PDB file of C-alpha atoms in Angstrom:
ATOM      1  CA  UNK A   1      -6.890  10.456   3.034  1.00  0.00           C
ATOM      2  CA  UNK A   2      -8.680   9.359   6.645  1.00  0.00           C
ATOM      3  CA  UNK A   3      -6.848   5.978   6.782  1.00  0.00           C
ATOM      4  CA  UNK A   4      -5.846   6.947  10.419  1.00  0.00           C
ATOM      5  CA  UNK A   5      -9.834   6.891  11.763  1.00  0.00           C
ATOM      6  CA  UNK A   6     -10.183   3.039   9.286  1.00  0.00           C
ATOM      7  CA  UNK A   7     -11.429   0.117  11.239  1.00  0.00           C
ATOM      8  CA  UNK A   8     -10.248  -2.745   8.964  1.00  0.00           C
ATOM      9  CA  UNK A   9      -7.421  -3.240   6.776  1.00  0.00           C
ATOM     10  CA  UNK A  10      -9.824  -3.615   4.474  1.00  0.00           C
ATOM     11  CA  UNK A  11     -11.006  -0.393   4.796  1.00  0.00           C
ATOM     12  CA  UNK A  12      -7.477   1.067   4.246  1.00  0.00           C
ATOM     13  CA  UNK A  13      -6.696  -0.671   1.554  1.00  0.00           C
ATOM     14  CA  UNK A  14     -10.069   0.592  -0.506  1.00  0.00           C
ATOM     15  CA  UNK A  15      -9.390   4.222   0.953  1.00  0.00           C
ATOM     16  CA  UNK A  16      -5.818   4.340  -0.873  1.00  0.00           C
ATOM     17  CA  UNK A  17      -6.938   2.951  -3.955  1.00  0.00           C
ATOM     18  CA  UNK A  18     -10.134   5.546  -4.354  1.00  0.00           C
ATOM     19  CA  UNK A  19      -7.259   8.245  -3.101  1.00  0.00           C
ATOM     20  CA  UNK A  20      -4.930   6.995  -5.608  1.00  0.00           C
ATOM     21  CA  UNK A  21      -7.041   6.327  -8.635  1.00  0.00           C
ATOM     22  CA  UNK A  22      -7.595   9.653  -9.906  1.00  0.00           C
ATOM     23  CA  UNK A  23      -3.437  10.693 -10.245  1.00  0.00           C
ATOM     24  CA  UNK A  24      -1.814   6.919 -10.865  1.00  0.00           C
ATOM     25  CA  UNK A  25      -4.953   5.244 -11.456  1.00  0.00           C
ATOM     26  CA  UNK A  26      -4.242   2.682  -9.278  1.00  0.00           C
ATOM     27  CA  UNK A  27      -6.942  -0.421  -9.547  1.00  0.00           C
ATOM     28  CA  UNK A  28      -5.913  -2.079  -6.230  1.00  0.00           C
ATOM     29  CA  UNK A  29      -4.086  -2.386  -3.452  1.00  0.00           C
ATOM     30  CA  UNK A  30      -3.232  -5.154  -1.199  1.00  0.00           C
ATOM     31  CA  UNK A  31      -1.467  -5.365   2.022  1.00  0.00           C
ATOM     32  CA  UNK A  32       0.530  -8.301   3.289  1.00  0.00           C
ATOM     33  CA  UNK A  33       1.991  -9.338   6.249  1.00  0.00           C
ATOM     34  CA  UNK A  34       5.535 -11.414   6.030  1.00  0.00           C
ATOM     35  CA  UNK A  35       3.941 -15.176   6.516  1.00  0.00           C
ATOM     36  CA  UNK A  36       2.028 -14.318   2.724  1.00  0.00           C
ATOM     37  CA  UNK A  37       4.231 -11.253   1.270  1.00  0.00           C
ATOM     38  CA  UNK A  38       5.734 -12.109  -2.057  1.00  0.00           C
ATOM     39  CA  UNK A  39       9.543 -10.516  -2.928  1.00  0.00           C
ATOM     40  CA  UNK A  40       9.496  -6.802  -3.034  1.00  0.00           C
ATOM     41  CA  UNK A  41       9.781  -4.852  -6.561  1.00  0.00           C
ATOM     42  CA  UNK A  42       8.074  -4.428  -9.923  1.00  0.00           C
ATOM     43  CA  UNK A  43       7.192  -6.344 -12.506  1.00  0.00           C
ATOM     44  CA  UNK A  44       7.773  -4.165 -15.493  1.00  0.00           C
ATOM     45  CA  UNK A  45       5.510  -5.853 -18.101  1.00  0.00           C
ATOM     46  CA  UNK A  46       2.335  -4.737 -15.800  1.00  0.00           C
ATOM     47  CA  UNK A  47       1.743  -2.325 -13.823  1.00  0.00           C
ATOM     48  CA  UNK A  48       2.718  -4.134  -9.934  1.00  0.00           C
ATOM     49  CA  UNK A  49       4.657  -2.763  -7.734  1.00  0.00           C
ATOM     50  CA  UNK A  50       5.631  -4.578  -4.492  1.00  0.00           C
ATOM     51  CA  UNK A  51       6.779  -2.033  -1.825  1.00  0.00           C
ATOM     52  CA  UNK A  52       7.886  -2.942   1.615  1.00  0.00           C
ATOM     53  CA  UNK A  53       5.836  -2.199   5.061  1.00  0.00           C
ATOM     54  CA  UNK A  54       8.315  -0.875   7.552  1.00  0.00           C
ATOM     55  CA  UNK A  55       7.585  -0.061  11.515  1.00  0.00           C
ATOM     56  CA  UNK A  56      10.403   0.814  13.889  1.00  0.00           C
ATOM     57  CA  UNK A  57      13.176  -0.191  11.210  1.00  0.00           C
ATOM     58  CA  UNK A  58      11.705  -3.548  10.706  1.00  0.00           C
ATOM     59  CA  UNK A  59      10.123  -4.922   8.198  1.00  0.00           C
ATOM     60  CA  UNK A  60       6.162  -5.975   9.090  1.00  0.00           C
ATOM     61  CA  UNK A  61       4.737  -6.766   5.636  1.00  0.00           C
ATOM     62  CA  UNK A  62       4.501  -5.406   1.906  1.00  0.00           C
ATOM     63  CA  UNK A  63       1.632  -2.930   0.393  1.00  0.00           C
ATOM     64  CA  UNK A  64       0.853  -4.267  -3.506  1.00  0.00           C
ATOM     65  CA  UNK A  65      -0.265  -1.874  -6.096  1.00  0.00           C
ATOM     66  CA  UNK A  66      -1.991  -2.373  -9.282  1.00  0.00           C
ATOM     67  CA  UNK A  67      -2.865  -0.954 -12.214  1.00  0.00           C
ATOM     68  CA  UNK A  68      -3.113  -1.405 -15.885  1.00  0.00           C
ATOM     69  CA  UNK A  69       0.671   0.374 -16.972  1.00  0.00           C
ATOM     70  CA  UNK A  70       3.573  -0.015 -15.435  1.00  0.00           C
ATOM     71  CA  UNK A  71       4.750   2.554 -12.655  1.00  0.00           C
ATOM     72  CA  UNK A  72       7.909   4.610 -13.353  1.00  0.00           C
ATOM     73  CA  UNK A  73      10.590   5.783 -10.348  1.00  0.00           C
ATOM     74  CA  UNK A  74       9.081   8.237  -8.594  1.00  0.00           C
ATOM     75  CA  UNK A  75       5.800   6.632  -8.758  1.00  0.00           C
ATOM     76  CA  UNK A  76       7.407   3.905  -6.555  1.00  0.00           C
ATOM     77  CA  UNK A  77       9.021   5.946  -4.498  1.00  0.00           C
ATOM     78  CA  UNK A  78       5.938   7.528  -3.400  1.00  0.00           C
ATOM     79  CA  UNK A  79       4.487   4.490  -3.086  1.00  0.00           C
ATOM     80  CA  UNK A  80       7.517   3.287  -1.074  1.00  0.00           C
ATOM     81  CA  UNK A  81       6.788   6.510   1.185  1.00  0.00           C
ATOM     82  CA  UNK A  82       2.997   5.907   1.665  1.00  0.00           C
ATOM     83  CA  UNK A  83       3.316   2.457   2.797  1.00  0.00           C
ATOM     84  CA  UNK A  84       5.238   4.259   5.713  1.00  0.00           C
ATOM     85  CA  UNK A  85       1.751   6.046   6.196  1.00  0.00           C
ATOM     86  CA  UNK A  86      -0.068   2.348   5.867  1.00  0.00           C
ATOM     87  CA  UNK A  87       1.912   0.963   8.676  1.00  0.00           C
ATOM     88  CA  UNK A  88       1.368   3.445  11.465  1.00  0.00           C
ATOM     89  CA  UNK A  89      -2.213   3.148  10.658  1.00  0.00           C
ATOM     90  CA  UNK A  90      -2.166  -0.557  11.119  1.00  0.00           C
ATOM     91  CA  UNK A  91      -0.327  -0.338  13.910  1.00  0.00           C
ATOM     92  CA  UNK A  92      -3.221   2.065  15.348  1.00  0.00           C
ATOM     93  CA  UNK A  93      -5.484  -0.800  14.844  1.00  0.00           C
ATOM     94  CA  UNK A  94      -3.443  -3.172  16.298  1.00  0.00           C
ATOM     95  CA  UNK A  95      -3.212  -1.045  19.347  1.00  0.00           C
ATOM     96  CA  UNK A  96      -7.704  -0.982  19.277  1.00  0.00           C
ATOM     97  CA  UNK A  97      -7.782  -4.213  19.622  1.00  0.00           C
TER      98      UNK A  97
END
């Protein structure tokens, strides 16, 4: 996945969902930062999962997934995990501008 070399959040966020489809078909995903992030978790009638954005212990924003079923345990935590991987390459961004 070549989030690292993205030039929008935009870009990022259509990167992991094309990366993601194929194993978790995963429709979308969103990122927030804390002024418009919603609670973190998962709504277990649809498939939503709500995973916090962390940089240098803190928390910076949520990544929101999507898809059609619900996601089970270890589907969140790896999603948990890559939104680890979402943050630094925000915070690469941050540092282009």
């Amino acid at each position: 996945m070549a989030i690292q070399k993205s030039k929008s959040i935009k870009e990022i966020e259509k990167l992991v969902a094309e990366a993601l489809f194929p194993s978790l078909q995963i429709k979308s995903v969103r990122v927030s930062f804390l002024s418009t992030a919603l609670p973190p978790g998962v709504n277990s009638q649809v498939g939503y999962c709500n995973v916090p954005m962390m940089r240098d212990g803190a928390t910076i924003g949520q990544v929101s997934f999507s898809r059609e079923k619900p996601f089970n345990v270890s589907e969140q935590n790896f999603l948990d995990q890559l939104s680890s991987t979402i943050a630094l390459a925000i915070d690469r961004l941050a540092k282009l501008e």
